[in-house]
Amino acid sequence: MKRSLLSLLALTSCATSSSTIAPGSDSTASQVPALPEEVRLADLRQMTFGGENAEAYWSFDGKQLSLQARHEGMGCDRIYRMEVDPASGAAAKVSPVSSGEGATTCAHFLPGDQEVIYASTHLGGAACPPKPDHSMGYVWALYDSYDVFKSNADGSGLTRLTQTPGYDAEGTVCAKDGSILFTSVRDGDLELYRMDRDGKNVKRLTHTPGYDGGAFFNADCSKIVWRASRPAPGKALDDYKALLDKGLVRPTKLELYVANADGSEARQISWLNGAAFAPFFHPNGRRILFSSNHGDPKGREFDIWAVDIDGSNLERITHAPGFDGFPMFSPDGKWLAFSSNRATAPGKSDTNLFIARWVEDAKPVSTTASAADRVRQDVTWLAASEREGRGIGTDGIEAAGGYIEKRFQELGLKPAGDSDSFRQAFPVVTAVKPVVGTEVRIGKTALTGDAFSVLGFSAQQQAQGALVFANYGIVEPSLSVDDYAKLSVKGKIVVVRRFVPDTAAFADTDKQRRFGDLRYKAWQAAQRGAKALIVVDWPQAPTPTPKEWQMPPEATLPALHPEGPGDAGLPVVVVKRAALEPVWAPLTKGQRVDAAVGVKLEVEQRSAFNVAGLLEAGEGKAPGVIVVGAHYDHLGFGGRGSLTPDRHEPHVGADDNASGVAGLLEIARTLKERRAELKRDVLFLAFSGEESGLLGSTHFTRQRGDAGMKQVAAMLNLDMVGRLRSGGLSVLGAESASEWAPLLTRACAEARVACNPSGDGYGPSDHSPFYASGVPVLHFFTGTHTDYHKPSDTVEGLNAVGTAQVAQVASVVALGLDGATTLTYRKVPSPTPRGDMRSFNASLGTVPDYAGPPNGLKGMLLAGVRAGGAADQAGMLRGDVLVKLGKHVIGGVEDLMFVLNASKPGETVEARVIRDGKELPLEVTFQESKRPR
């Protein structure tokens, strides 16, 4: 029979329910047939027969259940334990645990099964607490008299574990060490906490406004799952806080979240827009069972559902009318306990306990692929090791491009590549090396190959003639610097110092990068007619020169690697100091020194291709095309871009950027289905060559030309959208047009995603060439992580349903570009080049969280630390906010990079981090970076 929504949801609070079982009685199990659709349930047995019985949780030996129940005539719940033998179906013996005073809830055995925990209000009085005032709608009461207690399994030896004022309840237990998860308002919001089994060492796990509760560990206690509400800023959040101030909460919108056991990497895995609660891990740790009213328009029918931890593979488990909830697996995974009113007689409102044998290999009666399922399927295929990391020149990237081409055809897109095909081909230089003809001679001395390095943008030419010394090769009127003043360099070989002067004028990082950039130095020399450029790390002594001043250690020669299309117009080499030492004095005094520079390079070139498909808008379309892009290449077997350069194995790139391609395909599907609403043509582009320097997107913009790019109304780029976490979705480029703001507000609200818009249109991804061509852009990005550019960026880390929600945001934005809204391109100066800054190659081993610290805190938030790195050895943790390193204040990632450039491997300094609201000093010893230079 059906029960009211109010009484059903009362069970979900982990705070109310009941039974007619008597203390010390036996309850004879009764066989009940499962419905034909309930293929996962076999040998279904009813264990209680009347009253309210709920939240039955297994002991660790699988021989008992703890539960809360309410006898007829009782005002609130009492804790019981039930001895069961599910295999035999023998009668279950029921014994009371709690005293019967106050309200009790959420009982769990501790490891060893000799003790239990539960929450109780008895210290606030023996009577049941007053019922909440439902004149404000359906609400739960958060009784401030609730605390978590521990007792022996027979109820003796009661010990209070929580001591803080306010609501402490909803405790569950880790199987390994007995540590306890619970919900508390001790910090002003309903948050999750973890404490030892004796109540000590309390740590807060969640930090986002909203109700976090009903949490459970997985079998090895490495992960947790819980239900949460996330009221949107504004009226919803204000209403939530107002109720909380009155000790109430409205639980009608609850979604599921998964995180590491310390609360890190929290991510939403359901977007059901209803009440999802009572989640519990499948023993394999990859799947979760939970209760929800999903699928019932009136929100009254509650069933048990299952979903993978990435939000895909949603499956309905129970189909009985009314209520099915609180699923929990026995420790061996063979049996499922749950509460249901499927056997309740007409006119009654009982909820009883049931046990069923779980059928793991059953085939669901019917399944319909969701957006999350399609995302998971696409990413799994693209990020399989057989794709060889989708590196340029591999068979794997050829297959990946073919896969995308086939998907475009299936989605009904029109070919938009070369010669009426889906492919747009372009050449990629994958390697470059010097060959015979590459030489440097200073005076009469020919340098050995290890004494100099050719730069990848060097012209392949031969030059000989007199050397001219041009100090740092910088010309900047605003700084009153002109190193070429009074010099005639035409037809000569220019020698310049590497980096920038050690003066106040060049103290900030931006100037060091801009004017230390080697290509900038080459351009200045070429503009003045020089035949070649020689660069040397020979810093100028400061003026006045301190007595203790010594020339810093010589920087490593830069490596030769491809530098993109076009060369500098002259040969460019960097030489060691020893090469110029014999001629340094006469050279710097203006005396004649002859030299010769020759560059001859062997270039390895491969063919790559973008995949392009067009979706034409419906009737009355507006001019201009919307480009939706995502790159499908990655690092192949590692190499220069890898953060594990010593490992030659597929860097499969599930997040970077199989997730973006999967999102792009989902957007194409959505817009195809809503084509009648679409007011502009949409060009879908899967780019290749992004990891090699935005080659595919650059080729597209150059081939289209200035006139063609003026017909591009907007570009939406998806790069690394597979790890949506509680910090929300970063939408970069939001300042490239002022009109983006209302479009994003609407799109993010419709998709129920917390968005963080910011930034101009530049950045290291495929939107950048479009922005440089005058196109407003958005870059959707779910943040970096410790698997970035490593073989460990696999599909196991994917948040499939999160990627699907990102695709929904982008789809709504595209539909919002309806012709009535014209984007106004906002131009900002191009970013400072990466430059050539002096660096001693120090490494801290941190992974920054680019969303930044919460609540406006200054510093660099750590998304993680690299195992064995300097930060790891110093004791830094994910979630720390680095605020000081040595004598330097750290305000963000840029500050950290400046400090690392100025620090040496082996140097030890004090770091200061903010952890749990307190500043903590740590001693850190820099290591040497393993990244190629």
mmCIF file of C-alpha atoms in Angstrom, residues 8-148:
data_model
loop_
_atom_site.group_PDB
_atom_site.id
_atom_site.type_symbol
_atom_site.label_atom_id
_atom_site.label_comp_id
_atom_site.label_asym_id
_atom_site.label_seq_id
_atom_site.Cartn_x
_atom_site.Cartn_y
_atom_site.Cartn_z
ATOM 1 C CA LEU A 8 8.082 7.891 4.174
ATOM 2 C CA LEU A 9 10.682 10.614 4.437
ATOM 3 C CA ALA A 10 10.575 10.439 8.203
ATOM 4 C CA LEU A 11 12.546 7.218 7.849
ATOM 5 C CA THR A 12 15.280 8.885 5.853
ATOM 6 C CA SER A 13 16.393 11.116 8.674
ATOM 7 C CA CYS A 14 18.112 8.193 10.403
ATOM 8 C CA ALA A 15 16.031 9.428 13.338
ATOM 9 C CA THR A 16 12.547 7.869 13.452
ATOM 10 C CA SER A 17 10.861 4.449 12.868
ATOM 11 C CA SER A 18 8.998 1.260 14.894
ATOM 12 C CA SER A 19 7.929 -2.461 15.516
ATOM 13 C CA THR A 20 5.741 -4.864 17.389
ATOM 14 C CA ILE A 21 8.664 -7.126 18.221
ATOM 15 C CA ALA A 22 9.021 -7.625 21.948
ATOM 16 C CA PRO A 23 12.262 -7.753 23.907
ATOM 17 C CA GLY A 24 13.741 -11.227 23.975
ATOM 18 C CA SER A 25 11.168 -12.547 21.481
ATOM 19 C CA ASP A 26 11.714 -14.697 18.428
ATOM 20 C CA SER A 27 10.598 -13.464 15.018
ATOM 21 C CA THR A 28 9.872 -16.253 12.540
ATOM 22 C CA ALA A 29 10.926 -15.393 9.016
ATOM 23 C CA SER A 30 8.307 -15.709 6.315
ATOM 24 C CA GLN A 31 9.037 -16.382 2.645
ATOM 25 C CA VAL A 32 7.705 -13.589 0.419
ATOM 26 C CA PRO A 33 7.820 -13.726 -3.382
ATOM 27 C CA ALA A 34 9.807 -10.967 -5.065
ATOM 28 C CA LEU A 35 8.176 -9.265 -8.031
ATOM 29 C CA PRO A 36 9.158 -10.584 -11.487
ATOM 30 C CA GLU A 37 11.054 -7.350 -12.207
ATOM 31 C CA GLU A 38 13.108 -7.721 -9.009
ATOM 32 C CA VAL A 39 15.665 -10.006 -10.622
ATOM 33 C CA ARG A 40 18.405 -9.124 -8.110
ATOM 34 C CA LEU A 41 16.386 -10.488 -5.181
ATOM 35 C CA ALA A 42 15.975 -14.196 -4.399
ATOM 36 C CA ASP A 43 14.816 -16.090 -1.302
ATOM 37 C CA LEU A 44 13.066 -12.956 -0.034
ATOM 38 C CA ARG A 45 12.042 -13.228 3.633
ATOM 39 C CA GLN A 46 10.049 -10.960 5.904
ATOM 40 C CA MET A 47 11.729 -10.688 9.325
ATOM 41 C CA THR A 48 9.313 -8.442 11.282
ATOM 42 C CA PHE A 49 5.541 -8.248 11.242
ATOM 43 C CA GLY A 50 4.051 -4.914 12.189
ATOM 44 C CA GLY A 51 4.988 -1.513 13.474
ATOM 45 C CA GLU A 52 7.901 0.585 12.212
ATOM 46 C CA ASN A 53 11.182 -1.274 11.652
ATOM 47 C CA ALA A 54 14.015 0.397 9.805
ATOM 48 C CA GLU A 55 17.736 0.888 9.367
ATOM 49 C CA ALA A 56 18.824 -2.684 9.951
ATOM 50 C CA TYR A 57 22.605 -2.924 9.733
ATOM 51 C CA TRP A 58 24.674 -6.109 9.735
ATOM 52 C CA SER A 59 27.225 -7.091 12.333
ATOM 53 C CA PHE A 60 30.706 -7.736 10.967
ATOM 54 C CA ASP A 61 30.331 -11.514 11.291
ATOM 55 C CA GLY A 62 27.023 -11.402 9.366
ATOM 56 C CA LYS A 63 25.077 -13.120 12.177
ATOM 57 C CA GLN A 64 23.237 -10.147 13.673
ATOM 58 C CA LEU A 65 21.410 -7.008 12.664
ATOM 59 C CA SER A 66 21.056 -3.810 14.636
ATOM 60 C CA LEU A 67 17.856 -1.891 13.982
ATOM 61 C CA GLN A 68 15.618 0.809 15.349
ATOM 62 C CA ALA A 69 11.966 0.070 15.986
ATOM 63 C CA ARG A 70 8.888 1.526 17.609
ATOM 64 C CA HIS A 71 6.413 -0.650 19.468
ATOM 65 C CA GLU A 72 2.734 0.099 19.489
ATOM 66 C CA GLY A 73 2.049 2.855 22.013
ATOM 67 C CA MET A 74 5.658 4.071 22.078
ATOM 68 C CA GLY A 75 6.355 7.687 21.143
ATOM 69 C CA CYS A 76 9.852 7.233 19.701
ATOM 70 C CA ASP A 77 12.301 4.615 18.506
ATOM 71 C CA ARG A 78 14.333 2.127 20.485
ATOM 72 C CA ILE A 79 17.467 0.228 19.432
ATOM 73 C CA TYR A 80 17.339 -3.591 19.093
ATOM 74 C CA ARG A 81 19.601 -6.309 17.808
ATOM 75 C CA MET A 82 18.416 -9.352 15.912
ATOM 76 C CA GLU A 83 20.269 -12.654 15.664
ATOM 77 C CA VAL A 84 19.762 -14.059 12.149
ATOM 78 C CA ASP A 85 20.793 -17.009 10.020
ATOM 79 C CA PRO A 86 19.755 -15.926 6.522
ATOM 80 C CA ALA A 87 20.847 -19.134 4.852
ATOM 81 C CA SER A 88 18.632 -21.371 6.978
ATOM 82 C CA GLY A 89 15.729 -18.980 7.445
ATOM 83 C CA ALA A 90 15.577 -19.908 11.146
ATOM 84 C CA ALA A 91 13.657 -17.763 13.618
ATOM 85 C CA ALA A 92 15.366 -14.498 14.503
ATOM 86 C CA LYS A 93 15.929 -13.672 18.171
ATOM 87 C CA VAL A 94 15.367 -10.010 19.029
ATOM 88 C CA SER A 95 16.879 -8.268 22.071
ATOM 89 C CA PRO A 96 16.737 -4.619 23.192
ATOM 90 C CA VAL A 97 19.881 -2.521 23.370
ATOM 91 C CA SER A 98 18.790 0.993 24.366
ATOM 92 C CA SER A 99 16.959 1.721 27.615
ATOM 93 C CA GLY A 100 13.763 3.045 26.075
ATOM 94 C CA GLU A 101 14.391 6.557 27.324
ATOM 95 C CA GLY A 102 14.460 9.383 24.786
ATOM 96 C CA ALA A 103 14.656 8.925 21.024
ATOM 97 C CA THR A 104 17.364 6.727 19.532
ATOM 98 C CA THR A 105 18.619 6.200 16.001
ATOM 99 C CA CYS A 106 21.346 4.781 13.769
ATOM 100 C CA ALA A 107 22.771 1.756 15.603
ATOM 101 C CA HIS A 108 25.890 0.012 14.284
ATOM 102 C CA PHE A 109 28.109 -2.738 15.586
ATOM 103 C CA LEU A 110 31.758 -1.957 16.204
ATOM 104 C CA PRO A 111 34.392 -4.398 14.845
ATOM 105 C CA GLY A 112 34.341 -7.535 17.003
ATOM 106 C CA ASP A 113 30.541 -7.263 17.372
ATOM 107 C CA GLN A 114 30.772 -6.910 21.160
ATOM 108 C CA GLU A 115 29.851 -3.216 21.158
ATOM 109 C CA VAL A 116 27.423 -0.955 19.332
ATOM 110 C CA ILE A 117 27.066 2.767 18.772
ATOM 111 C CA TYR A 118 23.854 4.746 18.420
ATOM 112 C CA ALA A 119 22.535 8.262 18.920
ATOM 113 C CA SER A 120 20.164 9.116 21.743
ATOM 114 C CA THR A 121 18.387 12.115 23.261
ATOM 115 C CA HIS A 122 18.010 10.550 26.744
ATOM 116 C CA LEU A 123 20.352 13.039 28.415
ATOM 117 C CA GLY A 124 17.818 15.723 27.464
ATOM 118 C CA GLY A 125 15.032 13.826 29.210
ATOM 119 C CA ALA A 126 13.420 10.407 29.330
ATOM 120 C CA ALA A 127 10.426 11.539 27.312
ATOM 121 C CA CYS A 128 10.362 11.630 23.528
ATOM 122 C CA PRO A 129 11.333 15.029 22.107
ATOM 123 C CA PRO A 130 8.483 17.131 20.690
ATOM 124 C CA LYS A 131 7.508 16.591 17.059
ATOM 125 C CA PRO A 132 8.585 19.301 14.588
ATOM 126 C CA ASP A 133 6.154 22.015 13.530
ATOM 127 C CA HIS A 134 4.953 21.029 10.044
ATOM 128 C CA SER A 135 3.203 24.345 9.492
ATOM 129 C CA MET A 136 6.443 25.294 7.720
ATOM 130 C CA GLY A 137 6.107 22.334 5.384
ATOM 131 C CA TYR A 138 7.784 18.946 5.663
ATOM 132 C CA VAL A 139 10.805 19.329 7.961
ATOM 133 C CA TRP A 140 12.973 17.165 10.198
ATOM 134 C CA ALA A 141 13.823 18.129 13.743
ATOM 135 C CA LEU A 142 17.526 18.314 14.618
ATOM 136 C CA TYR A 143 17.218 17.700 18.341
ATOM 137 C CA ASP A 144 20.082 19.391 20.150
ATOM 138 C CA SER A 145 19.915 16.649 22.792
ATOM 139 C CA TYR A 146 21.124 14.003 20.317
ATOM 140 C CA ASP A 147 24.598 12.645 21.077
ATOM 141 C CA VAL A 148 26.469 9.540 19.919
#
